[in-house]
mmCIF file of C-alpha atoms in Angstrom:
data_model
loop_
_atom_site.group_PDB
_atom_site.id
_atom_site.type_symbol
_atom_site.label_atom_id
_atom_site.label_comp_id
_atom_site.label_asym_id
_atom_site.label_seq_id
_atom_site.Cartn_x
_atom_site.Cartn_y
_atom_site.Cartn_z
ATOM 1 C CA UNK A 26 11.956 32.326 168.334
ATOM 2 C CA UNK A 27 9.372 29.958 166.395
ATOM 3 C CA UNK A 28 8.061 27.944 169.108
ATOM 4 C CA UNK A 29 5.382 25.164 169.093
ATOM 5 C CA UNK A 30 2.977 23.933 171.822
ATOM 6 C CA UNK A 31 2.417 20.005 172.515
ATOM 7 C CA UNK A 32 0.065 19.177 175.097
ATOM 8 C CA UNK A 33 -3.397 18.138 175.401
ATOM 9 C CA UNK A 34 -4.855 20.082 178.544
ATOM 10 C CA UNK A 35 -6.169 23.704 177.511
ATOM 11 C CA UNK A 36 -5.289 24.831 180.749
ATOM 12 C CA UNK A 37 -1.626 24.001 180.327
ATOM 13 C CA UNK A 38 -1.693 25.106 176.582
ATOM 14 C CA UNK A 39 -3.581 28.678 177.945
ATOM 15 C CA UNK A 40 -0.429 29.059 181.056
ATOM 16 C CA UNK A 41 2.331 28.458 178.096
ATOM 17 C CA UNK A 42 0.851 30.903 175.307
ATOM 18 C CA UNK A 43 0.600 33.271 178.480
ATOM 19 C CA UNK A 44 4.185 32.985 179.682
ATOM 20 C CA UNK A 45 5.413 33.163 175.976
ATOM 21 C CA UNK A 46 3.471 36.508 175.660
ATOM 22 C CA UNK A 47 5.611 37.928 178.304
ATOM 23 C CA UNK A 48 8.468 38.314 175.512
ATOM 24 C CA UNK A 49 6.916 39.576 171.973
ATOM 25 C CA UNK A 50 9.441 38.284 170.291
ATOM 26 C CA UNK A 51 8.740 34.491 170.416
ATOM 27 C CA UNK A 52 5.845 33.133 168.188
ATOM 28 C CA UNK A 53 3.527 30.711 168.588
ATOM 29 C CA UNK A 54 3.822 28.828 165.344
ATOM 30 C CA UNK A 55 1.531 25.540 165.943
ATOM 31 C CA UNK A 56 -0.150 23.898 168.683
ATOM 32 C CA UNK A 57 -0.817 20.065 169.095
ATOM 33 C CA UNK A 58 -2.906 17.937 171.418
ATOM 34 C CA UNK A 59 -0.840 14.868 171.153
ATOM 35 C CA UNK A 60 2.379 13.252 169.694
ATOM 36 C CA UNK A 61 1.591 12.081 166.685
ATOM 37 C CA UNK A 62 -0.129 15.609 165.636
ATOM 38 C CA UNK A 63 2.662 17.071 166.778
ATOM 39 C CA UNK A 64 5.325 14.669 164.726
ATOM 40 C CA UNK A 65 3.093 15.769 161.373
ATOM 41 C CA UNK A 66 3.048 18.966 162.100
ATOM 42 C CA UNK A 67 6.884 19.124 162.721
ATOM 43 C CA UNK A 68 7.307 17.627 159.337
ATOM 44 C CA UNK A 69 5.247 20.222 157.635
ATOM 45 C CA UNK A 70 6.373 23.135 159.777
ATOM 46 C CA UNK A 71 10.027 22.930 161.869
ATOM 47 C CA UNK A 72 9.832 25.501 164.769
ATOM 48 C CA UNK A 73 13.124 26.123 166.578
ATOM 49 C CA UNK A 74 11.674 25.004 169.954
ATOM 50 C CA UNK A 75 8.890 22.573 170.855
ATOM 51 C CA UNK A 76 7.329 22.882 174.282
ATOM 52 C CA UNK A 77 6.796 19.048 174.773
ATOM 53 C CA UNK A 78 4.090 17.422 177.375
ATOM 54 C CA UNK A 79 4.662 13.953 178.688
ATOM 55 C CA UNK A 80 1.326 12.571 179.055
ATOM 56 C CA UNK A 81 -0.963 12.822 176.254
ATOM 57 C CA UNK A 82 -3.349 10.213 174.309
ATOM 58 C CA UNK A 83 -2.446 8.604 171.224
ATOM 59 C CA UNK A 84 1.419 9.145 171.621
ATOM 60 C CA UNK A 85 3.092 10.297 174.933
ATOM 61 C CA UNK A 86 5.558 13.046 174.795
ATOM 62 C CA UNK A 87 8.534 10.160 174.807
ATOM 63 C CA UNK A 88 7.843 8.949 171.952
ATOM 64 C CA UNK A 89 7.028 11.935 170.090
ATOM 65 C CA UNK A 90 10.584 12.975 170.971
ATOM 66 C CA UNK A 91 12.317 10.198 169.858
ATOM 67 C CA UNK A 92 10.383 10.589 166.525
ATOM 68 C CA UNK A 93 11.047 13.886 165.894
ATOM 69 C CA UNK A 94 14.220 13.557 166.527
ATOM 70 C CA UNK A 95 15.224 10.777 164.255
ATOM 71 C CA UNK A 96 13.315 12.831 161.580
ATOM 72 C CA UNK A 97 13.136 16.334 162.053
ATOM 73 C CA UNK A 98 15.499 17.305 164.390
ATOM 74 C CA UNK A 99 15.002 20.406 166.622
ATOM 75 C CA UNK A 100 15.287 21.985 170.397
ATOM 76 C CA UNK A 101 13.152 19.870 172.677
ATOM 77 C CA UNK A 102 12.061 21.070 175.957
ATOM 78 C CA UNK A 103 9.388 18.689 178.358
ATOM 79 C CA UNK A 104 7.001 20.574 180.406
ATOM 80 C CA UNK A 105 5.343 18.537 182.374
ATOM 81 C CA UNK A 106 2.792 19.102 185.653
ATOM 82 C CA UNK A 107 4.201 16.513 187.969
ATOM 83 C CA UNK A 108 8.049 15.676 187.360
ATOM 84 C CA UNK A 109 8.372 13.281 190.163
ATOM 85 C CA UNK A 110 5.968 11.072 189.309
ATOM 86 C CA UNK A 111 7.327 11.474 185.624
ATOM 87 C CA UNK A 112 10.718 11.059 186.481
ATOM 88 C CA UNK A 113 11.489 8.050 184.604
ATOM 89 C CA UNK A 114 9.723 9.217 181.531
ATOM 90 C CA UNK A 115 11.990 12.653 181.726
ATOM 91 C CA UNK A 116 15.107 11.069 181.306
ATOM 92 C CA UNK A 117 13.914 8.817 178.549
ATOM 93 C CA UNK A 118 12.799 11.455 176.931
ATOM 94 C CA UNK A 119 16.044 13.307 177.685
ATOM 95 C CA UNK A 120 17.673 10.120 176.553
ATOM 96 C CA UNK A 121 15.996 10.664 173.070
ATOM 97 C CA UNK A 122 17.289 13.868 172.527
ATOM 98 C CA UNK A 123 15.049 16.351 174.865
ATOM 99 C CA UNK A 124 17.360 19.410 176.165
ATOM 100 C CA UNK A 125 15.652 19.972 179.302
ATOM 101 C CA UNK A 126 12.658 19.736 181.616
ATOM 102 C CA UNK A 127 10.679 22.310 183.234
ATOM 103 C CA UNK A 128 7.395 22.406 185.490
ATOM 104 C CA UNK A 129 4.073 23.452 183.764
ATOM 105 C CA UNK A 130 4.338 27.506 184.869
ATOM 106 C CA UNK A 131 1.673 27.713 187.707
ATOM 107 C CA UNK A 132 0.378 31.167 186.429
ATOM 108 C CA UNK A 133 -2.818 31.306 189.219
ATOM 109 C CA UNK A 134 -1.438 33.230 191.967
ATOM 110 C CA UNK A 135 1.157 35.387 193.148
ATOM 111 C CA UNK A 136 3.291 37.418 190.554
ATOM 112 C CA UNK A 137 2.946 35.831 187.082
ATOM 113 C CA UNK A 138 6.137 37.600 185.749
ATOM 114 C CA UNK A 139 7.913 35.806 188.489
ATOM 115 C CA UNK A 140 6.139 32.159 187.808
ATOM 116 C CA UNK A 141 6.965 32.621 184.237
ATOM 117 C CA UNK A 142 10.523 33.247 184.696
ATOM 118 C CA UNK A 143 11.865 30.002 184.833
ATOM 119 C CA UNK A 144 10.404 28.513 181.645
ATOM 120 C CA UNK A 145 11.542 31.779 179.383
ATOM 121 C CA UNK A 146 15.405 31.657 181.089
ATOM 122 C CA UNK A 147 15.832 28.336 179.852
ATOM 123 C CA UNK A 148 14.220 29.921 176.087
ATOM 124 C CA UNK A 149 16.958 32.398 176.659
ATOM 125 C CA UNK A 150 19.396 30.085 176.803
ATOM 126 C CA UNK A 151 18.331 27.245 174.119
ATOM 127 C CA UNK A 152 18.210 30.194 171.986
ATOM 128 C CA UNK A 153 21.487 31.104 172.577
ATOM 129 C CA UNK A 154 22.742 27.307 172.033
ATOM 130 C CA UNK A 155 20.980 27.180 168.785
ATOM 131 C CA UNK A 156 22.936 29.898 167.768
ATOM 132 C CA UNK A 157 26.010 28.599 168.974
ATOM 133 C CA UNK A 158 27.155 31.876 170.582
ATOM 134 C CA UNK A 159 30.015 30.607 172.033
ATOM 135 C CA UNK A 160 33.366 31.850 170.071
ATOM 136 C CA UNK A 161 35.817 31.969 173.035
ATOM 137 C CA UNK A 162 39.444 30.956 172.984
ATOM 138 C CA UNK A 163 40.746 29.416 176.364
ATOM 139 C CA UNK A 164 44.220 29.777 177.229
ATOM 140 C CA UNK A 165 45.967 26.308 177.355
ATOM 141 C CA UNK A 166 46.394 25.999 181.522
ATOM 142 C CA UNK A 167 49.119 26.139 183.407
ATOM 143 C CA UNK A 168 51.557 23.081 184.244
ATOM 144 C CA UNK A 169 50.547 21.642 187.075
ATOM 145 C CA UNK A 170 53.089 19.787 189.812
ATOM 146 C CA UNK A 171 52.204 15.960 189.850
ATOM 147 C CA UNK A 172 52.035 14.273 193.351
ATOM 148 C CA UNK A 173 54.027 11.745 194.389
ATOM 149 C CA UNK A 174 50.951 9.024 194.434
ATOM 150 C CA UNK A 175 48.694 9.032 191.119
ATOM 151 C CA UNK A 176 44.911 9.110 191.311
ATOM 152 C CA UNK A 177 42.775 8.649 188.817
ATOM 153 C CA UNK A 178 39.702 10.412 187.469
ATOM 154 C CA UNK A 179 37.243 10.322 184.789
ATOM 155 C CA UNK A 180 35.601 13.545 183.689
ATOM 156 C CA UNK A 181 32.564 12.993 181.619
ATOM 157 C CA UNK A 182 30.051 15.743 179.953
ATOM 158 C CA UNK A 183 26.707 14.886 178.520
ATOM 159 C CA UNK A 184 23.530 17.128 177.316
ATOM 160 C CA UNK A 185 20.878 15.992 174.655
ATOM 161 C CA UNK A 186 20.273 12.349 175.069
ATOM 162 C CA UNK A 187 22.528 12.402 177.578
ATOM 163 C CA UNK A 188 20.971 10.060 180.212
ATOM 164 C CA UNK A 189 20.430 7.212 178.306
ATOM 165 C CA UNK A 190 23.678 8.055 176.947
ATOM 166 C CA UNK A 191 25.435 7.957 180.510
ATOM 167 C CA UNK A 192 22.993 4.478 181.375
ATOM 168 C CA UNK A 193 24.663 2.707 178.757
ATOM 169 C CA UNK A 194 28.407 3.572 179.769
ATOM 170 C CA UNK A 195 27.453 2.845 183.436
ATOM 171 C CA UNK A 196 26.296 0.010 183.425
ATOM 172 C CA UNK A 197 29.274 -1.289 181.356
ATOM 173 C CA UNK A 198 31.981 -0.259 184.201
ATOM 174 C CA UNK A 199 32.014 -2.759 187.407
ATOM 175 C CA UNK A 200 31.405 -2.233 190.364
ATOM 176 C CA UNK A 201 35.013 -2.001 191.507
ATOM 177 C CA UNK A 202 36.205 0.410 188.725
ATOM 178 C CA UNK A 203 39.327 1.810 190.007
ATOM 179 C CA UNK A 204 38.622 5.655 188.966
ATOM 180 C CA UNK A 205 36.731 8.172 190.511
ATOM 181 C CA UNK A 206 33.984 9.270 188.227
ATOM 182 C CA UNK A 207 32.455 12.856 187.928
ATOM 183 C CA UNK A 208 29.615 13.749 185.516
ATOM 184 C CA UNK A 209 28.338 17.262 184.134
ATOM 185 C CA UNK A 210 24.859 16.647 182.629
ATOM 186 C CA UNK A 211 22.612 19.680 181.547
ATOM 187 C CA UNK A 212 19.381 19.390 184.072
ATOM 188 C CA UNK A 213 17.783 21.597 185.803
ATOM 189 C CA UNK A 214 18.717 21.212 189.677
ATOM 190 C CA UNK A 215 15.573 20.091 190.689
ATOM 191 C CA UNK A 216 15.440 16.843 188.509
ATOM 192 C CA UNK A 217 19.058 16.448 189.422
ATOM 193 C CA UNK A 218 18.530 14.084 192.447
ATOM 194 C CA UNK A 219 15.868 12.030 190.682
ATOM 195 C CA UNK A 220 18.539 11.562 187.872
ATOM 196 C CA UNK A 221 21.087 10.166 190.073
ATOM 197 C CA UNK A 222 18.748 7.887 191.663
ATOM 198 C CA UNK A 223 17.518 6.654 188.295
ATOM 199 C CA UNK A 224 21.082 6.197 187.185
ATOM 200 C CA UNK A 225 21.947 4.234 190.000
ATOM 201 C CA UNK A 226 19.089 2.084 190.133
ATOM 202 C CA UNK A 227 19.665 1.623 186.263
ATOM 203 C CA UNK A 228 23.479 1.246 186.472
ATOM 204 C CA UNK A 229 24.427 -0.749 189.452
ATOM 205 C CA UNK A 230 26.837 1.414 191.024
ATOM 206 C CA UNK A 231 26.708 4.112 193.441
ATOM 207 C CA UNK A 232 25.603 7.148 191.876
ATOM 208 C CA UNK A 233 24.538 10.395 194.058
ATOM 209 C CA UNK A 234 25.066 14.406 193.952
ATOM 210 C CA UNK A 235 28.404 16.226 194.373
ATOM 211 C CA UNK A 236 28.563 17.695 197.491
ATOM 212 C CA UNK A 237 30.388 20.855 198.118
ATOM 213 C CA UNK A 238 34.100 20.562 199.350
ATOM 214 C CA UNK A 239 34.368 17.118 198.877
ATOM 215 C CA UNK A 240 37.126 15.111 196.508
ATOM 216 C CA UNK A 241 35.997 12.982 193.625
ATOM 217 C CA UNK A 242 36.300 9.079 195.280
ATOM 218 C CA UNK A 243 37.072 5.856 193.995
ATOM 219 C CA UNK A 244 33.455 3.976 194.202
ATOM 220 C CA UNK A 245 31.264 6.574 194.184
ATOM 221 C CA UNK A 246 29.925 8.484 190.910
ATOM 222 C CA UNK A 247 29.574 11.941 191.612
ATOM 223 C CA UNK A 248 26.676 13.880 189.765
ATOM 224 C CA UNK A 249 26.642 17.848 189.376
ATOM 225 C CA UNK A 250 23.680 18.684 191.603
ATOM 226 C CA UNK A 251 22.634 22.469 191.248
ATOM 227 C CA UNK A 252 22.602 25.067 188.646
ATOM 228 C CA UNK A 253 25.496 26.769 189.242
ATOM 229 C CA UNK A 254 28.513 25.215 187.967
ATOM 230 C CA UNK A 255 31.182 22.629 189.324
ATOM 231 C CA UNK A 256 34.964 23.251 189.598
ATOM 232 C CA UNK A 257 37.474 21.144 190.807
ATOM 233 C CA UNK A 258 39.452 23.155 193.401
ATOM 234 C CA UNK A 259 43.573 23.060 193.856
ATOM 235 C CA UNK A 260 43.268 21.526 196.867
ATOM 236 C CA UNK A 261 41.301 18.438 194.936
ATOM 237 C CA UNK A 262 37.699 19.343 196.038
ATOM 238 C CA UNK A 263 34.606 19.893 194.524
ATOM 239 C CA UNK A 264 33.032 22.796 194.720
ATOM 240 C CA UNK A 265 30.099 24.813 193.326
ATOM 241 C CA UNK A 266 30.125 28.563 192.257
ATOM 242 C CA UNK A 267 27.965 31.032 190.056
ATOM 243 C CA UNK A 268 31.109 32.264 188.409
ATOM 244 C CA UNK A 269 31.196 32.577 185.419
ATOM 245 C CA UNK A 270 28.194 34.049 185.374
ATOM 246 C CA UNK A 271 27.629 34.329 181.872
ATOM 247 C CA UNK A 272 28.310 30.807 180.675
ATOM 248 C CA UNK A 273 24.628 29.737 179.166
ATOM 249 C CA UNK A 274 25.005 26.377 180.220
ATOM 250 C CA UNK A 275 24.612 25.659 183.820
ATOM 251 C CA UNK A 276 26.353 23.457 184.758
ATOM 252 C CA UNK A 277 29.080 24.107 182.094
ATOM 253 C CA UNK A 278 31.273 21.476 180.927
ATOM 254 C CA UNK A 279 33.825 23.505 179.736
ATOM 255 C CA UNK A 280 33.966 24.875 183.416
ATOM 256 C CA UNK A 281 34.426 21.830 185.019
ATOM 257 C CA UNK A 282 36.527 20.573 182.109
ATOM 258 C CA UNK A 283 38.854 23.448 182.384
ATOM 259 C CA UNK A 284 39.742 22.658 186.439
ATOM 260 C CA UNK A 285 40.515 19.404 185.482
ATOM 261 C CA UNK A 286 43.267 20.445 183.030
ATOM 262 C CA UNK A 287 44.319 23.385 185.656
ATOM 263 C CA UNK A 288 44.382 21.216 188.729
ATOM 264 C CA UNK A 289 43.858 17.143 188.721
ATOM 265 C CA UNK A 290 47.275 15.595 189.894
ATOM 266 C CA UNK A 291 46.481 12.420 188.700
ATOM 267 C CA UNK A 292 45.733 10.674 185.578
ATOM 268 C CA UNK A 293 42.447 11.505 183.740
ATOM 269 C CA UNK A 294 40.228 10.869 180.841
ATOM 270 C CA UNK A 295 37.401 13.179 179.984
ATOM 271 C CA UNK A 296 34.509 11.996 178.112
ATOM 272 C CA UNK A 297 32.253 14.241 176.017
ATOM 273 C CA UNK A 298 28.988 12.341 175.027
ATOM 274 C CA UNK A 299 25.669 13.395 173.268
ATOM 275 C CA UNK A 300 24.445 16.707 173.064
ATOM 276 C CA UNK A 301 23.313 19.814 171.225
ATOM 277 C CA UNK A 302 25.733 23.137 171.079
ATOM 278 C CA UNK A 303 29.301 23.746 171.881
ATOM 279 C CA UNK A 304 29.901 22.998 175.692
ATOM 280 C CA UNK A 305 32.474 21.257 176.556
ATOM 281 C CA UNK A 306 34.889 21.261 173.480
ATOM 282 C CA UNK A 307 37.229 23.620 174.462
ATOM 283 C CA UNK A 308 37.537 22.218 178.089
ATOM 284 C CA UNK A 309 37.865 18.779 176.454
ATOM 285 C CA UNK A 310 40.681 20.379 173.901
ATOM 286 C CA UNK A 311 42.403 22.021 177.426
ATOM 287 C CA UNK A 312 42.359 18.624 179.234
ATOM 288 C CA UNK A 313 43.619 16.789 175.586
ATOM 289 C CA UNK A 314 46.888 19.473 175.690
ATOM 290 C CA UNK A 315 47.440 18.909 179.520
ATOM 291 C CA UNK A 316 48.493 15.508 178.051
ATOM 292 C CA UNK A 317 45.172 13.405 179.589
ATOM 293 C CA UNK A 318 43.382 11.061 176.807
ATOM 294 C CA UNK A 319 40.084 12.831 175.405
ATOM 295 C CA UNK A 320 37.320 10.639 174.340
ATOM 296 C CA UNK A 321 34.440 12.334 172.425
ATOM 297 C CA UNK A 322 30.899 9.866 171.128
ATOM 298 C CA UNK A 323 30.980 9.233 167.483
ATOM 299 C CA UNK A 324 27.909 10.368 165.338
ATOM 300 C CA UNK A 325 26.332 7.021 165.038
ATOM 301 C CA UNK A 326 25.889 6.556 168.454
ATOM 302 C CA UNK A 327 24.486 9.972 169.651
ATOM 303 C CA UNK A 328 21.140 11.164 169.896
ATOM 304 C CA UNK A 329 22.377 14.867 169.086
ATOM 305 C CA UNK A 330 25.465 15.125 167.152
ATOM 306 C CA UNK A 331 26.748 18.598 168.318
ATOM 307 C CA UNK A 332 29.514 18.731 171.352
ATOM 308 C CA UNK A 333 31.007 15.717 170.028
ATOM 309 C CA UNK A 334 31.289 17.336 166.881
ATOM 310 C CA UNK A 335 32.481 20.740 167.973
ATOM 311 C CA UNK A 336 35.111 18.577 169.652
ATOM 312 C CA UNK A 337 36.049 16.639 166.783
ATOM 313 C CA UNK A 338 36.386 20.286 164.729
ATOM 314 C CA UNK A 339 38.913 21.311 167.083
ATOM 315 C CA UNK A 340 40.800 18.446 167.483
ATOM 316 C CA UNK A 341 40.216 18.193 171.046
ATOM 317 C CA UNK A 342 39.336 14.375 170.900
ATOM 318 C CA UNK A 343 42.207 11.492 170.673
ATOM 319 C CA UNK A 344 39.997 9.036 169.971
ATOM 320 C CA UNK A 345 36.543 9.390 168.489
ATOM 321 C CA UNK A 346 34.501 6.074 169.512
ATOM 322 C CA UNK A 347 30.748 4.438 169.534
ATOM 323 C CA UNK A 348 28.943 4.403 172.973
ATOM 324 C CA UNK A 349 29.333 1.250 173.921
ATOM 325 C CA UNK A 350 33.430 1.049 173.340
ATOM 326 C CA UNK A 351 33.867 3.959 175.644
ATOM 327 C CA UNK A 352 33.141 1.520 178.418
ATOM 328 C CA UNK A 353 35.584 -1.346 177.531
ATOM 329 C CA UNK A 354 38.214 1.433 176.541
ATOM 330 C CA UNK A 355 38.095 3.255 179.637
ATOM 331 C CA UNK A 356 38.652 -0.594 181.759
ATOM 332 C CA UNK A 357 41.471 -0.919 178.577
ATOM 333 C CA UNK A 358 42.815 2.555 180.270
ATOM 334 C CA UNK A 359 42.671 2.219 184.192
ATOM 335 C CA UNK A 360 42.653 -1.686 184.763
ATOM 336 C CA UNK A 361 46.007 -2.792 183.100
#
């Protein structure tokens, strides 16, 4: 993979060309000391990945991001030396279009294999997204035997650009939304918490992590919280599991998708918003033929035009709407 180093601290820049090392076959194609080097550069040379900083001078890592993206579109990851007091600039940067965030690899001490890890699995696995190595065909599911009293659920999936994405449709839902409300974003697990507290600082309702073995609630959104994925069980709880194990994106949306169609008694809606690959298409096409109303972002409104679109291809969307009519469709849906 052609990969390109943003970040003004040598240090950092020396720990990132050293993890990178660990696998021969990713190259080092440019290195920038700030966001507006790096935006020229990215115009003159497009690597598949950029390893993106936060704080730099001239132009932070946030707005490099959203520049790139609206002009020369490619994988995004931040890397950044202190996430919590970054949080806020994470998730806009996310919001923009940035796949994930990882900590600057702390190469000093102990096994530098095992610090590196972490930063070349998620390589692995944008690697495998920018492929789009993900050809499976899912078996419609099963009918399923309604219960006597109807609840109702909204399933929503989100990746690139995803929090700003999810901000926006938030905020637009009241308070007393009758529907329980369960979202899959790609983030790593230890930004997860951070995210939900942003969102509901940002949004105005409750928004916290899933926790295992419990049901999705009317007036509380519930936030995948680790990096294994999240299935909704028979019995109508949530619960967490490493299975399948060789889904690349953890959580998967197509996972939790999928348990919806199998299991939900109950009307539903799933949502699939912004992001870059494949996830959640076919779950979103499985949850469409159970007979619940599929909503997928339209290209206008997304930061990264790719699960949408995959959805669209396979006609797994009813409806194909801008960001900000999902909101007043979904009150359309559960308020009459």
């Amino acid at each position: 993979m052609k990969i390109a180093i943003v970040n003004d601290m040598a240090m950092a820049v020396e720990a990132l060309r050293r993890v990178l090392a660990f696998e021969p076959a990713h190259q080092i194609v440019w290195v920038a000391s700030n966001g507006a080097e790096a935006v020229e550069r990215c115009a003159q040379l497009k690597p598949d990945l950029i390893l993106m900083d936060l704080i730099m001078p001239v132009m932070d890592g946030v707005e490099a991001t959203r520049r790139i993206m609206a002009a020369t579109p490619c994988a995004i990851v931040i890397v950044t030396v202190d996430r919590e007091q970054n949080v806020n600039r994470v998730f806009e940067a996310m919001g923009h279009g940035a796949l994930d965030v990882v900590d600057t690899p702390a190469l000093g001490a102990g096994n530098p294999k095992d610090a590196a890890a972490p930063l070349l699995r998620k390589i692995l696995n944008i690697g495998w997204l920018i492929g789009e190595r993900d050809t499976r065909v899912r078996p419609a599911p099963p009918p399923v035997r309604e219960s006597a009293q109807r609840q109702r659920l909204i399933a929503i999936g989100s990746s690139a650009g995803g929090p700003a994405a999810l901000e926006i449709l938030l905020k637009a839902l009241p308070r007393d939304f009758p529907a329980a409300i369960v979202l899959v974003q790609h983030v790593d697990q230890v930004f997860a918490e951070g995210m939900a507290q942003w969102l509901s600082g940002s949004s105005g309702l409750e928004v916290r992590l899933a926790r295992d073995g419990e049901p999705p609630q009317v007036g509380t959104v519930l936030l995948a919280g680790t990096n294994h994925h999240i299935r909704l069980l028979r019995n109508g709880t949530l619960a967490y599991t490493a299975e399948p194990v060789n889904e690349i994106y953890r959580p998967s949306i197509d996972v939790f998708f999928e348990s919806v169609a199998s299991y939900w008694n109950g009307d539903a809606v799933g949502v699939l918003l912004t992001g870059m690959g494949r996830d959640g298409a076919q779950g979103l096409k499985l949850m469409r033929q159970r007979g619940f109303l599929t909503i997928a972002q339209n290209q206008e409104s997304c930061a990264v035009y790719g699960m949408p679109k995959a959805a669209a291809a396979i006609d797994a969307a009813m409806e194909i709407r801008s960001l900000d009519s999902i909101a007043p469709r979904l009150k359309e849906v559960f308020t009459q």
